[in-house]
């Protein structure tokens, strides 16, 4: 019943906002990369464009949205199946799927040409494989390693998650053979991608933006009087430019990295070296900024961070427009001739606009779910510690390497719900039934 209602909501979303949510410039970069497959030297690895490439023959961004809505439903099915497998009662397993199925933020995310829905699907699939059986098999370890590697190629923030999974399984004493199988299966696809990246960009890496991102993180607190960087790094010191979020320093025209010659990503290695030096010199300032920005996730009223974004309640009656950019014309010609700005269609859009104000997981409720997950991790560490640790990693890691974003909080929710549901006691086994006799002597 819940799945049918959630599917109906997704149909309403597709009818209410046509053709799909397209962001400049992320969505069009993904679509262009899908046509001209090559590893990107910016923030976008090629895992998501591989999915878009598979859907390219249909030449429809609406099909992309439909597939992602199906992924959202599949995430709930996986959560329910794992919890039932772990002997949770049906009502408890179903309750854990409610936020992901009915929060309007997930409807919007699945309807956008962005990598996040695929990322959530892969993370939950990897956890489902690891948690399906009480004893981890080598085959399950290989499958989970591949899924987490694909998640890292979709969003590089999954790289530390793979290490976190290995650490938790080592604490659980899952066995050296299984750990080795998971590590190998998770490493080989990443190594192959890094080699492909090297062919195009001349260096062995997964991304050309990790240093720029970490540099932007330090711009909210870096004090070069304390850091005393060498002259080649000193050009990246704060120069008086002030913006309202760490991530904005990447794009601010007046920030120090954008005043250097060439593209900002050309200075990625230098930016990484500078950022690591700042963090080593000012660790408490770094920790303070990470804690402060992470706490935004727990506010009752969504806080715009940065101020130019809409943190929630994004369904509206307004008409969007696409900028006059050559890349958009190129994508329209090569991927989908029907690409246009998204527009609302009544009465479906009117329903969603009203619905989103009711169906939104407030920050304190997310905090409560994480606390329940922590209690479950203490009470049943062999099964609940892994999803809770992954949920916390998903919450903190993006802030630690760049900045807080409400979009980045959404992958936390289904994983945190999985951990929290494991606090409930498992369903007691049914008593064995007495054997019945048959035949002439039964009377």
XYZ file of C-alpha atoms in Angstrom:
443
model
C 0.000 0.000 0.000
C 2.767 2.463 0.940
C 4.680 1.611 -2.218
C 1.606 2.177 -4.385
C 0.944 5.578 -2.776
C 4.596 6.573 -3.207
C 4.509 5.492 -6.859
C 1.382 7.600 -7.380
C 3.174 10.624 -5.906
C 5.996 10.147 -8.371
C 3.562 9.951 -11.272
C 1.997 13.212 -10.060
C 5.487 14.775 -9.937
C 6.190 13.790 -13.534
C 2.816 15.132 -14.644
C 3.145 18.322 -12.603
C 6.600 19.449 -13.708
C 7.624 18.819 -17.305
C 10.026 17.655 -18.581
C 12.453 17.440 -15.593
C 14.492 19.702 -13.336
C 17.626 20.803 -15.203
C 20.334 22.753 -13.404
C 22.868 24.994 -15.014
C 25.513 23.926 -15.184
C 25.551 20.499 -13.498
C 22.768 18.797 -15.457
C 24.072 19.877 -18.846
C 27.638 18.888 -17.989
C 26.419 15.408 -17.054
C 24.426 15.104 -20.295
C 27.312 16.349 -22.416
C 29.706 13.919 -20.724
C 27.239 11.088 -21.425
C 27.514 11.814 -25.158
C 31.273 12.435 -25.151
C 32.471 10.001 -22.504
C 35.638 11.252 -20.861
C 36.670 11.693 -17.223
C 35.924 15.195 -16.013
C 38.674 17.272 -14.414
C 36.115 19.170 -12.294
C 33.590 18.100 -9.655
C 31.783 15.487 -11.743
C 33.167 11.944 -12.075
C 31.731 9.792 -14.849
C 29.641 7.273 -12.894
C 26.359 9.122 -13.412
C 27.015 9.944 -17.093
C 27.345 6.185 -17.672
C 23.687 5.809 -16.659
C 22.721 8.735 -18.875
C 24.676 7.127 -21.703
C 22.657 3.918 -21.325
C 19.438 5.978 -21.597
C 20.724 8.112 -24.475
C 19.004 6.098 -27.284
C 15.615 7.293 -25.966
C 16.682 10.975 -26.290
C 14.487 11.925 -23.350
C 15.283 13.631 -20.069
C 11.799 12.608 -18.935
C 12.930 8.989 -19.140
C 15.887 9.874 -16.897
C 13.471 11.261 -14.306
C 11.259 8.165 -14.578
C 14.215 5.831 -14.020
C 15.310 7.855 -11.014
C 11.820 7.780 -9.525
C 11.940 3.991 -9.927
C 15.288 4.007 -8.119
C 13.685 5.904 -5.233
C 11.050 3.181 -4.917
C 13.737 0.486 -5.177
C 15.630 2.034 -2.257
C 12.542 1.622 -0.070
C 12.091 -1.978 -1.234
C 15.705 -2.771 -0.300
C 15.318 -1.217 3.152
C 12.128 -3.146 3.782
C 13.614 -6.433 2.548
C 16.731 -6.119 4.732
C 14.740 -5.274 7.843
C 12.300 -8.132 7.277
C 15.263 -10.419 6.672
C 16.535 -9.287 10.075
C 13.206 -10.400 11.596
C 11.684 -6.974 12.121
C 7.885 -6.916 12.141
C 6.265 -5.666 8.961
C 5.060 -2.413 10.515
C 8.561 -1.549 11.760
C 10.187 -2.275 8.401
C 7.528 -0.262 6.577
C 7.912 2.684 8.971
C 11.618 2.942 8.127
C 10.774 3.498 4.451
C 8.297 6.342 5.010
C 10.683 9.355 4.960
C 12.353 8.282 1.720
C 9.060 7.407 0.063
C 7.040 10.473 1.030
C 9.355 13.402 1.814
C 8.783 15.919 -0.976
C 12.518 16.644 -1.085
C 13.082 13.144 -2.478
C 10.424 13.710 -5.134
C 12.277 16.835 -6.258
C 15.692 15.166 -6.143
C 14.575 12.162 -8.194
C 13.025 14.528 -10.737
C 16.322 16.368 -11.319
C 19.116 15.408 -13.706
C 21.631 15.081 -10.884
C 23.746 12.198 -9.622
C 22.292 12.063 -6.103
C 19.521 9.507 -6.669
C 21.912 7.041 -8.279
C 24.332 7.651 -5.399
C 21.652 6.859 -2.785
C 20.610 3.741 -4.693
C 24.187 2.399 -4.833
C 24.939 3.120 -1.167
C 21.750 1.411 0.029
C 22.307 -1.505 -2.359
C 25.838 -1.949 -0.979
C 24.531 -1.940 2.586
C 21.743 -4.374 1.688
C 24.270 -6.837 0.294
C 26.481 -6.545 3.393
C 23.562 -6.920 5.811
C 21.562 -9.611 4.037
C 23.162 -12.520 5.873
C 24.518 -12.681 9.449
C 27.718 -14.192 8.052
C 29.339 -12.198 5.255
C 30.282 -14.366 2.286
C 33.142 -13.658 -0.106
C 30.642 -13.258 -2.937
C 28.656 -10.648 -0.977
C 31.882 -8.830 -0.095
C 32.837 -8.606 -3.776
C 29.377 -7.346 -4.758
C 29.403 -4.728 -1.990
C 32.891 -3.577 -2.956
C 31.786 -3.068 -6.555
C 28.683 -1.148 -5.472
C 30.647 1.192 -3.204
C 33.220 1.698 -5.971
C 30.413 2.685 -8.362
C 29.084 5.040 -5.683
C 32.548 6.649 -5.449
C 32.586 7.079 -9.227
C 29.169 8.724 -8.946
C 30.169 11.038 -6.106
C 33.725 10.939 -4.784
C 32.490 11.477 -1.227
C 31.908 7.686 -1.150
C 35.678 7.091 -1.112
C 35.983 7.554 2.677
C 32.792 5.494 3.070
C 34.519 2.501 1.498
C 37.296 2.835 4.079
C 34.683 3.207 6.823
C 32.971 -0.013 5.715
C 36.273 -1.883 5.847
C 36.989 -0.487 9.317
C 33.589 -1.497 10.735
C 33.808 -4.974 9.228
C 37.327 -5.358 10.647
C 35.992 -4.428 14.104
C 33.271 -7.030 13.604
C 35.965 -9.560 12.644
C 34.328 -10.370 9.340
C 37.400 -12.343 8.269
C 40.537 -11.424 6.392
C 39.445 -13.196 3.225
C 36.166 -11.268 3.068
C 37.857 -7.972 3.868
C 40.442 -8.581 1.171
C 37.719 -9.468 -1.348
C 35.777 -6.291 -0.535
C 38.908 -4.105 -0.668
C 40.015 -5.595 -3.978
C 36.566 -5.319 -5.573
C 36.294 -1.732 -4.379
C 39.788 -0.736 -5.477
C 40.066 -2.231 -8.965
C 37.284 -0.136 -10.607
C 38.729 2.993 -8.997
C 42.223 2.133 -10.228
C 40.901 1.525 -13.745
C 39.075 4.863 -13.703
C 42.173 6.645 -12.373
C 44.214 5.163 -15.231
C 41.586 6.357 -17.722
C 41.685 9.779 -16.061
C 45.462 9.770 -16.414
C 45.245 9.139 -20.158
C 43.150 12.279 -20.562
C 44.674 14.607 -17.970
C 48.223 13.388 -17.469
C 47.976 12.376 -13.847
C 46.595 9.416 -11.892
C 43.483 10.664 -10.032
C 39.717 10.390 -9.709
C 38.987 14.109 -9.685
C 40.633 17.407 -10.461
C 38.646 19.359 -7.893
C 39.338 17.805 -4.481
C 42.043 20.362 -3.647
C 39.912 23.296 -4.771
C 37.034 22.041 -2.624
C 39.179 21.645 0.492
C 40.762 25.061 -0.121
C 37.275 26.608 -0.187
C 36.468 24.867 3.104
C 39.443 26.574 4.779
C 38.609 30.058 3.494
C 36.095 30.613 6.298
C 38.802 30.420 8.980
C 42.308 30.441 7.438
C 44.697 32.924 9.057
C 47.931 33.140 7.114
C 49.634 34.898 10.037
C 49.303 31.609 11.901
C 49.790 29.296 8.917
C 52.802 31.113 7.430
C 52.629 29.323 4.074
C 55.563 29.329 1.653
C 55.465 31.986 -1.092
C 54.034 29.643 -3.756
C 51.063 28.868 -1.469
C 50.654 32.347 -0.009
C 48.852 33.476 -3.181
C 45.884 31.364 -2.002
C 45.499 33.157 1.340
C 42.203 34.973 2.037
C 42.294 38.318 0.264
C 39.361 40.103 1.892
C 36.646 38.560 -0.289
C 33.722 37.540 1.964
C 30.860 35.261 0.901
C 28.129 33.570 2.934
C 29.211 29.917 2.546
C 32.495 28.085 2.077
C 31.490 26.607 -1.285
C 30.887 30.085 -2.700
C 34.634 30.781 -2.635
C 35.017 28.321 -5.514
C 32.926 30.563 -7.758
C 33.449 34.073 -6.310
C 35.275 36.109 -8.988
C 37.292 37.984 -6.369
C 38.508 34.975 -4.371
C 42.235 34.396 -4.467
C 42.144 31.180 -6.522
C 40.112 32.870 -9.251
C 42.637 35.697 -9.537
C 45.418 33.274 -10.509
C 46.143 32.751 -14.206
C 44.246 29.943 -15.928
C 41.292 27.883 -14.773
C 40.779 27.403 -11.013
C 41.115 23.617 -11.347
C 44.547 24.050 -12.875
C 45.713 24.943 -9.358
C 44.091 21.902 -7.672
C 47.333 20.406 -6.314
C 48.533 23.730 -4.952
C 45.132 24.343 -3.350
C 45.221 20.923 -1.673
C 48.686 21.538 -0.240
C 47.616 24.931 1.092
C 44.405 23.558 2.633
C 46.177 20.692 4.404
C 48.717 23.148 5.810
C 45.892 25.365 7.122
C 44.068 22.425 8.740
C 47.294 21.235 10.405
C 47.973 24.725 11.754
C 44.377 25.473 12.839
C 42.723 22.104 13.657
C 40.312 23.499 16.247
C 39.135 26.247 13.890
C 38.568 23.625 11.204
C 36.609 21.424 13.618
C 34.510 24.390 14.745
C 33.530 25.243 11.162
C 32.637 21.628 10.351
C 30.481 21.291 13.480
C 28.784 24.647 12.887
C 27.873 23.901 9.281
C 26.805 20.317 10.040
C 24.407 21.632 12.690
C 22.402 23.378 9.941
C 20.901 19.973 9.137
C 19.087 19.949 12.491
C 17.279 23.287 12.275
C 13.486 23.200 12.373
C 13.107 25.858 9.694
C 15.373 25.167 6.701
C 18.254 27.633 6.550
C 19.363 28.913 3.149
C 23.050 28.035 2.860
C 24.281 29.756 0.766
C 21.659 32.475 0.784
C 20.970 32.210 -2.966
C 19.509 28.666 -2.730
C 16.032 27.426 -1.865
C 16.666 24.983 1.002
C 13.252 23.326 0.872
C 9.730 23.719 -0.480
C 11.053 24.096 -4.010
C 7.860 23.122 -5.823
C 6.379 26.392 -7.055
C 4.185 27.914 -9.742
C 7.022 29.901 -11.236
C 8.391 29.270 -14.707
C 12.084 28.525 -14.974
C 14.318 29.632 -17.806
C 17.520 28.251 -19.265
C 20.479 30.585 -19.792
C 21.657 31.359 -23.285
C 24.688 29.079 -23.255
C 26.281 27.149 -26.148
C 26.424 23.982 -24.021
C 22.623 23.892 -23.753
C 22.212 24.075 -27.520
C 24.807 21.352 -27.928
C 23.056 19.031 -25.455
C 19.696 19.759 -27.052
C 21.078 18.788 -30.431
C 22.912 15.659 -29.289
C 21.002 14.224 -26.326
C 17.371 15.392 -26.318
C 15.890 17.813 -28.878
C 12.924 18.306 -26.530
C 14.970 19.822 -23.702
C 13.309 22.974 -22.405
C 12.905 24.844 -19.158
C 10.739 23.061 -16.604
C 7.221 24.416 -16.176
C 4.406 23.589 -13.737
C 1.234 21.879 -14.924
C -1.963 22.164 -12.874
C -3.622 20.683 -10.955
C -0.719 18.310 -10.268
C 1.740 21.097 -9.467
C -0.802 22.781 -7.178
C -1.146 19.553 -5.209
C 2.632 19.171 -4.835
C 3.060 22.792 -3.732
C 0.613 22.198 -0.872
C 1.919 18.692 -0.142
C 5.564 19.730 0.359
C 4.806 21.849 3.430
C 3.389 18.820 5.231
C 5.718 16.125 3.897
C 9.109 17.421 4.981
C 11.424 15.775 7.506
C 12.347 18.552 9.910
C 15.879 18.774 11.265
C 15.078 17.757 14.869
C 13.341 14.623 13.555
C 16.474 13.722 11.599
C 18.453 14.229 14.814
C 16.084 11.899 16.661
C 16.479 9.238 13.960
C 20.270 9.465 14.219
C 20.065 9.165 18.012
C 17.891 6.061 17.692
C 20.453 4.687 15.256
C 23.234 5.393 17.767
C 21.292 3.527 20.438
C 20.806 0.619 18.050
C 24.536 0.624 17.242
C 25.283 0.274 20.970
C 22.579 -2.314 21.604
C 23.096 -4.421 18.461
C 26.548 -3.462 17.137
C 26.929 -6.458 14.827
C 24.092 -5.299 12.589
C 23.326 -1.633 13.422
C 26.823 -0.155 13.709
C 27.511 -0.319 9.967
C 24.460 1.636 8.698
C 24.733 4.164 11.528
C 28.424 4.781 10.796
C 27.650 5.210 7.084
C 24.830 7.644 7.905
C 27.164 9.767 10.054
C 29.822 9.629 7.356
C 27.330 10.821 4.766
C 26.332 13.688 7.059
C 29.769 14.957 8.056
C 32.065 14.125 5.120
C 30.621 16.627 2.582
C 30.911 19.418 5.148
C 34.451 18.395 6.060
C 35.706 18.492 2.468
C 33.652 21.414 1.099
C 30.468 22.723 2.682
C 26.958 21.974 3.915
C 24.222 21.525 1.341
C 20.627 20.448 2.066
C 20.824 18.203 -0.990
C 23.749 16.351 0.551
C 21.689 15.543 3.654
C 19.125 13.477 1.743
C 21.361 10.385 1.312
C 21.675 10.309 5.105
C 17.952 9.774 5.674
C 17.292 6.240 4.327
C 20.537 4.899 5.832
C 19.798 6.521 9.205
C 16.277 5.075 9.122
C 17.733 1.622 8.486
C 19.977 1.933 11.543
C 17.207 3.364 13.744
C 14.763 0.585 12.826
C 17.234 -2.006 14.105
C 16.689 -0.679 17.629
C 13.315 -2.413 17.681
C 13.446 -5.980 18.965
C 13.233 -8.621 16.253
C 10.029 -10.542 15.778
C 10.045 -13.638 18.037
C 10.198 -16.908 16.112
C 6.937 -18.787 15.754
C 6.684 -21.805 18.047
C 7.048 -25.117 16.236
C 3.773 -26.749 15.358
C 3.075 -30.191 16.701
C 3.219 -32.854 14.001
C -0.160 -34.123 12.877
C -0.897 -37.746 12.235
C -2.775 -38.987 9.261
C -4.106 -42.262 8.125
C -6.331 -44.884 9.719
C -4.646 -44.644 13.133
C -5.149 -40.879 13.481
C -8.447 -41.245 15.194
